[in-house]
Amino acid sequence: MDQNMSANTGTVRLGAAIRNQFPSLAREQDGRPVVYLDGPGGSQVPRSVIAAISRYYETSNANTHGSFSTSTETDAVIAGAREAMRDFLHAESEATLSFGANMTTLNFALAHALARQIRPGDEVVVTELDHDGNVAPWLMLAERGAVVRWAPLSPNQLELDMDRFLDLIGPKTRIVAMGLASNAIGTITDPAPVRAKTREVGAILVLDAVHYAPHRPVAVQRLKPDFLLCSAYKFFGPHVGILYGAPGALARLATDRVRPQDPVGPTRIETGTLNHAALAGVTAAVDAIAGWAPDGASRADRLTAAMEAVDRYEAALFRTLWEGLAAVNGAVLYGRVPGTGPRTPTLGFTLHGQDSEAVAAELGRRGIFAWSGDFYAVGVVDRLGLRGQGGLVRLGLAPYNTEEEMARTVDAVREIARGA
Ligand SMILES: Cc1ncc(COP(=O)(O)O)c(C=O)c1O
C-alpha cells in the first residue's frame, strides 16, 4: 500500500500524508519514532486542535452570556462546537448536542434523570460486550427497583447473541443500552433490530458510539437512537463528552439542574461551566477530519467522505497487522477475523504463558504504545477467562498509522513471544 495515499481512499489524505498534522507523532524513543497503537484509549491530536485551545485562552477566555466581547466570543465557541458535532453525527440540529466532562459523566447524568421515571419491576437491558461507561449507569437503576437484564455474548464470545438480546426486550423494558463497537475487540453491532424492538415496546435506546465514532461515519438520523454518546478525545479532539438526544428526548427528562439554568434545549443536562477551551478544540478536531477530504462539499459531506476513507484505510492496515500476528507462534487473537463481519481496527491478543501487562510493557520498551487489561470492557475479559492473565493486550489503529508501523509491531510481538 502506498503510505501517502492508501488504497481506495480516493482523494482523501490519510496515513503518512497527515502525520505532520500531529506533532506528538514526532516523539522518539531510543532514536526511533514511537508507534501509537493506543488510539482506543485516546487518539493523538492535530496541531490545529492544540492551537484552537491555546487561542481561546489567549483571546476569548470568559464565562458565558456577558455583554462584552470575550463573553460573546465564548458563546460563539460553544455554538460552534454544537454545529461541528451536528455535522459530525449528521444530527437534525445543533440543539440536539450537549457537552460534558466525558461520556461516562454524561451517561450517569442521563441515567440519573431517567431514574426518576423508573418504577419497581421496570426492566433495563445492558450487554456483556459494552464498556462499563454504558453499563454501570444503568445498573444504578436497580436502586429504584429496576430489574437488570444482560444481553449475553454468543458462544464464540466475540459478538452479542442477537436472538437472545431481542428476546430480553419486552413490555416491561424501559431502557436498552448498547454499544456500536467494542473497545476491547472491535466487534461492531448493528443496532437496527434492537431499535425496531425498542420502538415496538416503547423503550428508550441509548447507544455508546465512543469506540465507533473514530472509525466510521455516524449518522444519528439513520440510527435513530433516543440518545447516543461519544467522546472527542477518541477522534483527535480534547477530553470532552458529547450527548446526542433525539429532538424532544431531553425535554421529557427531569435532569439535575441549578435553578437559573436554561431548561430548554441541550443545556438542560449541562451542569455548571463547560470546558470552553476544549470545545474550541472539538470544533477544530471536526474541521481537521473534514479537511482530509477535498474541498467543495459541505462539512457534513466531507466528514462522511473522510470517515468512509478512514474505515477503508484502517481496514487494509489492520488486515496486514492481523495476518502478521496470526502467524506468530503462541499468539491468540481475539475479535472477528477481518472480512468475516463488521469490526473496527482494534484487536485483543494474548501470548501463550505470558501476562498481558508484561507483554504491553515489553512493547512499550520497544516504543510501541499499547494497552493491556480489560479497558473497562469487563464482561468480555471475564467471559474470555483472561482475568488471571492480565486480560488482553489491545492494539488499535488510527488513520495516522502506517504499514511500516504494522511491520515493526509484528516483529516486536514475534520477539516477545520468543522471549527475546
Ligand atoms: C466504548 C467506550 N465507551 C465508553 C467509554 C468511556 O468514555 P469516557 O472516557 O469519555 O467516559 C470508553 C472509553 O474508553 C469506551 O471505549
PDB file of N, CA and C and ligand atoms in Angstrom, residues 39-42 101-107 129-134 179-184 208-212 229-234 239-242 375-377 394, ligand 1:
ATOM      1  N   GLY A  39      -4.815   4.200  20.371  1.00  0.00           N
ATOM      2  CA  GLY A  39      -5.935   5.065  19.959  1.00  0.00           C
ATOM      3  C   GLY A  39      -7.254   4.780  20.661  1.00  0.00           C
ATOM      4  N   PRO A  40      -7.626   3.498  20.890  1.00  0.00           N
ATOM      5  CA  PRO A  40      -8.915   3.258  21.559  1.00  0.00           C
ATOM      6  C   PRO A  40      -8.961   3.836  22.973  1.00  0.00           C
ATOM      7  N   GLY A  41      -7.789   4.095  23.548  1.00  0.00           N
ATOM      8  CA  GLY A  41      -7.750   4.750  24.862  1.00  0.00           C
ATOM      9  C   GLY A  41      -7.716   6.263  24.724  1.00  0.00           C
ATOM     10  N   GLY A  42      -7.492   6.760  23.533  1.00  0.00           N
ATOM     11  CA  GLY A  42      -7.380   8.202  23.278  1.00  0.00           C
ATOM     12  C   GLY A  42      -6.415   8.407  22.129  1.00  0.00           C
ATOM     13  N   ALA A 101     -18.119  16.494  30.789  1.00  0.00           N
ATOM     14  CA  ALA A 101     -16.714  16.196  31.067  1.00  0.00           C
ATOM     15  C   ALA A 101     -16.202  15.036  30.208  1.00  0.00           C
ATOM     16  N   ASN A 102     -17.014  14.017  30.073  1.00  0.00           N
ATOM     17  CA  ASN A 102     -16.651  12.821  29.297  1.00  0.00           C
ATOM     18  C   ASN A 102     -17.933  12.017  29.097  1.00  0.00           C
ATOM     19  N   MET A 103     -17.834  10.927  28.355  1.00  0.00           N
ATOM     20  CA  MET A 103     -19.038  10.141  28.083  1.00  0.00           C
ATOM     21  C   MET A 103     -19.634   9.585  29.365  1.00  0.00           C
ATOM     22  N   THR A 104     -18.778   9.065  30.246  1.00  0.00           N
ATOM     23  CA  THR A 104     -19.281   8.371  31.433  1.00  0.00           C
ATOM     24  C   THR A 104     -20.072   9.328  32.323  1.00  0.00           C
ATOM     25  N   THR A 105     -19.537  10.521  32.521  1.00  0.00           N
ATOM     26  CA  THR A 105     -20.210  11.502  33.384  1.00  0.00           C
ATOM     27  C   THR A 105     -21.560  11.902  32.786  1.00  0.00           C
ATOM     28  N   LEU A 106     -21.593  12.104  31.471  1.00  0.00           N
ATOM     29  CA  LEU A 106     -22.864  12.457  30.815  1.00  0.00           C
ATOM     30  C   LEU A 106     -23.870  11.308  30.918  1.00  0.00           C
ATOM     31  N   ASN A 107     -23.362  10.080  30.787  1.00  0.00           N
ATOM     32  CA  ASN A 107     -24.278   8.934  30.829  1.00  0.00           C
ATOM     33  C   ASN A 107     -24.855   8.757  32.235  1.00  0.00           C
ATOM     34  N   LEU A 129     -21.007  -7.031  26.190  1.00  0.00           N
ATOM     35  CA  LEU A 129     -19.939  -6.579  25.294  1.00  0.00           C
ATOM     36  C   LEU A 129     -19.518  -5.137  25.600  1.00  0.00           C
ATOM     37  N   ASP A 130     -20.349  -4.428  26.343  1.00  0.00           N
ATOM     38  CA  ASP A 130     -20.129  -2.985  26.478  1.00  0.00           C
ATOM     39  C   ASP A 130     -19.032  -2.602  27.474  1.00  0.00           C
ATOM     40  N   HIS A 131     -18.491  -1.416  27.228  1.00  0.00           N
ATOM     41  CA  HIS A 131     -17.655  -0.695  28.192  1.00  0.00           C
ATOM     42  C   HIS A 131     -18.541  -0.348  29.396  1.00  0.00           C
ATOM     43  N   ASP A 132     -17.954  -0.339  30.582  1.00  0.00           N
ATOM     44  CA  ASP A 132     -18.763  -0.098  31.783  1.00  0.00           C
ATOM     45  C   ASP A 132     -19.396   1.295  31.813  1.00  0.00           C
ATOM     46  N   GLY A 133     -18.887   2.205  31.014  1.00  0.00           N
ATOM     47  CA  GLY A 133     -19.491   3.538  30.917  1.00  0.00           C
ATOM     48  C   GLY A 133     -20.921   3.486  30.395  1.00  0.00           C
ATOM     49  N   ASN A 134     -21.279   2.399  29.724  1.00  0.00           N
ATOM     50  CA  ASN A 134     -22.664   2.223  29.269  1.00  0.00           C
ATOM     51  C   ASN A 134     -23.323   1.033  29.957  1.00  0.00           C
ATOM     52  N   GLY A 179     -23.621  -0.786  22.836  1.00  0.00           N
ATOM     53  CA  GLY A 179     -22.538  -0.102  22.139  1.00  0.00           C
ATOM     54  C   GLY A 179     -22.591  -0.394  20.653  1.00  0.00           C
ATOM     55  N   LEU A 180     -22.070   0.533  19.855  1.00  0.00           N
ATOM     56  CA  LEU A 180     -21.968   0.285  18.411  1.00  0.00           C
ATOM     57  C   LEU A 180     -20.723  -0.527  18.098  1.00  0.00           C
ATOM     58  N   ALA A 181     -19.678  -0.384  18.925  1.00  0.00           N
ATOM     59  CA  ALA A 181     -18.433  -1.132  18.672  1.00  0.00           C
ATOM     60  C   ALA A 181     -17.718  -1.391  19.989  1.00  0.00           C
ATOM     61  N   SER A 182     -17.137  -2.583  20.093  1.00  0.00           N
ATOM     62  CA  SER A 182     -16.428  -2.967  21.321  1.00  0.00           C
ATOM     63  C   SER A 182     -15.034  -2.353  21.350  1.00  0.00           C
ATOM     64  N   ASN A 183     -14.741  -1.643  22.433  1.00  0.00           N
ATOM     65  CA  ASN A 183     -13.421  -1.031  22.558  1.00  0.00           C
ATOM     66  C   ASN A 183     -12.358  -2.058  22.921  1.00  0.00           C
ATOM     67  N   ALA A 184     -12.758  -3.307  23.215  1.00  0.00           N
ATOM     68  CA  ALA A 184     -11.775  -4.331  23.569  1.00  0.00           C
ATOM     69  C   ALA A 184     -11.379  -5.172  22.360  1.00  0.00           C
ATOM     70  N   ASP A 208     -23.850   3.708  22.732  1.00  0.00           N
ATOM     71  CA  ASP A 208     -22.493   4.158  23.015  1.00  0.00           C
ATOM     72  C   ASP A 208     -21.705   4.102  21.710  1.00  0.00           C
ATOM     73  N   ALA A 209     -21.376   5.294  21.188  1.00  0.00           N
ATOM     74  CA  ALA A 209     -20.622   5.358  19.923  1.00  0.00           C
ATOM     75  C   ALA A 209     -19.166   5.753  20.165  1.00  0.00           C
ATOM     76  N   VAL A 210     -18.708   5.629  21.413  1.00  0.00           N
ATOM     77  CA  VAL A 210     -17.361   6.128  21.733  1.00  0.00           C
ATOM     78  C   VAL A 210     -16.291   5.442  20.879  1.00  0.00           C
ATOM     79  N   HIS A 211     -16.354   4.112  20.777  1.00  0.00           N
ATOM     80  CA  HIS A 211     -15.308   3.424  20.019  1.00  0.00           C
ATOM     81  C   HIS A 211     -15.601   3.378  18.515  1.00  0.00           C
ATOM     82  N   TYR A 212     -16.843   3.570  18.143  1.00  0.00           N
ATOM     83  CA  TYR A 212     -17.236   3.502  16.732  1.00  0.00           C
ATOM     84  C   TYR A 212     -16.899   4.806  16.006  1.00  0.00           C
ATOM     85  N   LEU A 229     -23.956   8.614  22.705  1.00  0.00           N
ATOM     86  CA  LEU A 229     -22.835   9.303  23.355  1.00  0.00           C
ATOM     87  C   LEU A 229     -21.524   9.009  22.657  1.00  0.00           C
ATOM     88  N   CYS A 230     -20.650  10.007  22.640  1.00  0.00           N
ATOM     89  CA  CYS A 230     -19.286   9.771  22.166  1.00  0.00           C
ATOM     90  C   CYS A 230     -18.334  10.725  22.883  1.00  0.00           C
ATOM     91  N   SER A 231     -17.061  10.574  22.601  1.00  0.00           N
ATOM     92  CA  SER A 231     -16.025  11.309  23.323  1.00  0.00           C
ATOM     93  C   SER A 231     -15.029  11.869  22.329  1.00  0.00           C
ATOM     94  N   ALA A 232     -14.821  13.187  22.371  1.00  0.00           N
ATOM     95  CA  ALA A 232     -13.970  13.827  21.355  1.00  0.00           C
ATOM     96  C   ALA A 232     -12.517  13.384  21.436  1.00  0.00           C
ATOM     97  N   TYR A 233     -12.066  12.956  22.614  1.00  0.00           N
ATOM     98  CA  TYR A 233     -10.648  12.598  22.714  1.00  0.00           C
ATOM     99  C   TYR A 233     -10.325  11.276  22.026  1.00  0.00           C
ATOM    100  N   LYS A 234     -11.357  10.584  21.570  1.00  0.00           N
ATOM    101  CA  LYS A 234     -11.113   9.367  20.780  1.00  0.00           C
ATOM    102  C   LYS A 234     -11.036   9.707  19.292  1.00  0.00           C
ATOM    103  N   HIS A 239     -10.498  16.267  25.755  1.00  0.00           N
ATOM    104  CA  HIS A 239     -11.329  15.450  26.638  1.00  0.00           C
ATOM    105  C   HIS A 239     -12.665  16.136  26.904  1.00  0.00           C
ATOM    106  N   VAL A 240     -13.629  15.818  26.072  1.00  0.00           N
ATOM    107  CA  VAL A 240     -14.998  16.336  26.177  1.00  0.00           C
ATOM    108  C   VAL A 240     -15.943  15.192  25.803  1.00  0.00           C
ATOM    109  N   GLY A 241     -17.015  15.040  26.586  1.00  0.00           N
ATOM    110  CA  GLY A 241     -18.038  14.060  26.239  1.00  0.00           C
ATOM    111  C   GLY A 241     -19.168  14.741  25.501  1.00  0.00           C
ATOM    112  N   ILE A 242     -19.823  13.985  24.611  1.00  0.00           N
ATOM    113  CA  ILE A 242     -20.898  14.545  23.795  1.00  0.00           C
ATOM    114  C   ILE A 242     -22.123  13.637  23.892  1.00  0.00           C
ATOM    115  N   PHE A 375      -9.792  -2.649  29.858  1.00  0.00           N
ATOM    116  CA  PHE A 375     -10.226  -1.386  29.238  1.00  0.00           C
ATOM    117  C   PHE A 375     -11.667  -1.052  29.630  1.00  0.00           C
ATOM    118  N   TYR A 376     -12.073  -1.489  30.805  1.00  0.00           N
ATOM    119  CA  TYR A 376     -13.439  -1.311  31.347  1.00  0.00           C
ATOM    120  C   TYR A 376     -14.477  -2.120  30.556  1.00  0.00           C
ATOM    121  N   ALA A 377     -14.036  -2.933  29.623  1.00  0.00           N
ATOM    122  CA  ALA A 377     -14.957  -3.863  28.956  1.00  0.00           C
ATOM    123  C   ALA A 377     -14.937  -5.142  29.789  1.00  0.00           C
ATOM    124  N   ARG A 394      -4.150  -4.864  23.849  1.00  0.00           N
ATOM    125  CA  ARG A 394      -5.005  -4.280  22.814  1.00  0.00           C
ATOM    126  C   ARG A 394      -4.194  -3.416  21.859  1.00  0.00           C
TER     127      ARG A 394
HETATM  128  C1  LIG B   1     -16.662   2.064  24.143  1.00  0.00           C
HETATM  129  C2  LIG B   1     -16.411   3.075  25.209  1.00  0.00           C
HETATM  130  N1  LIG B   1     -17.448   3.569  25.881  1.00  0.00           N
HETATM  131  C3  LIG B   1     -17.295   4.494  26.851  1.00  0.00           C
HETATM  132  C4  LIG B   1     -16.042   4.946  27.205  1.00  0.00           C
HETATM  133  C5  LIG B   1     -15.933   5.977  28.278  1.00  0.00           C
HETATM  134  O1  LIG B   1     -15.623   7.194  27.714  1.00  0.00           O
HETATM  135  P1  LIG B   1     -15.164   8.428  28.611  1.00  0.00           P
HETATM  136  O2  LIG B   1     -13.737   8.208  28.942  1.00  0.00           O
HETATM  137  O3  LIG B   1     -15.390   9.621  27.727  1.00  0.00           O
HETATM  138  O4  LIG B   1     -16.031   8.456  29.813  1.00  0.00           O
HETATM  139  C6  LIG B   1     -14.924   4.449  26.533  1.00  0.00           C
HETATM  140  C7  LIG B   1     -13.571   4.882  26.922  1.00  0.00           C
HETATM  141  O5  LIG B   1     -12.613   4.198  26.704  1.00  0.00           O
HETATM  142  C8  LIG B   1     -15.112   3.494  25.502  1.00  0.00           C
HETATM  143  O6  LIG B   1     -14.083   3.000  24.821  1.00  0.00           O
END
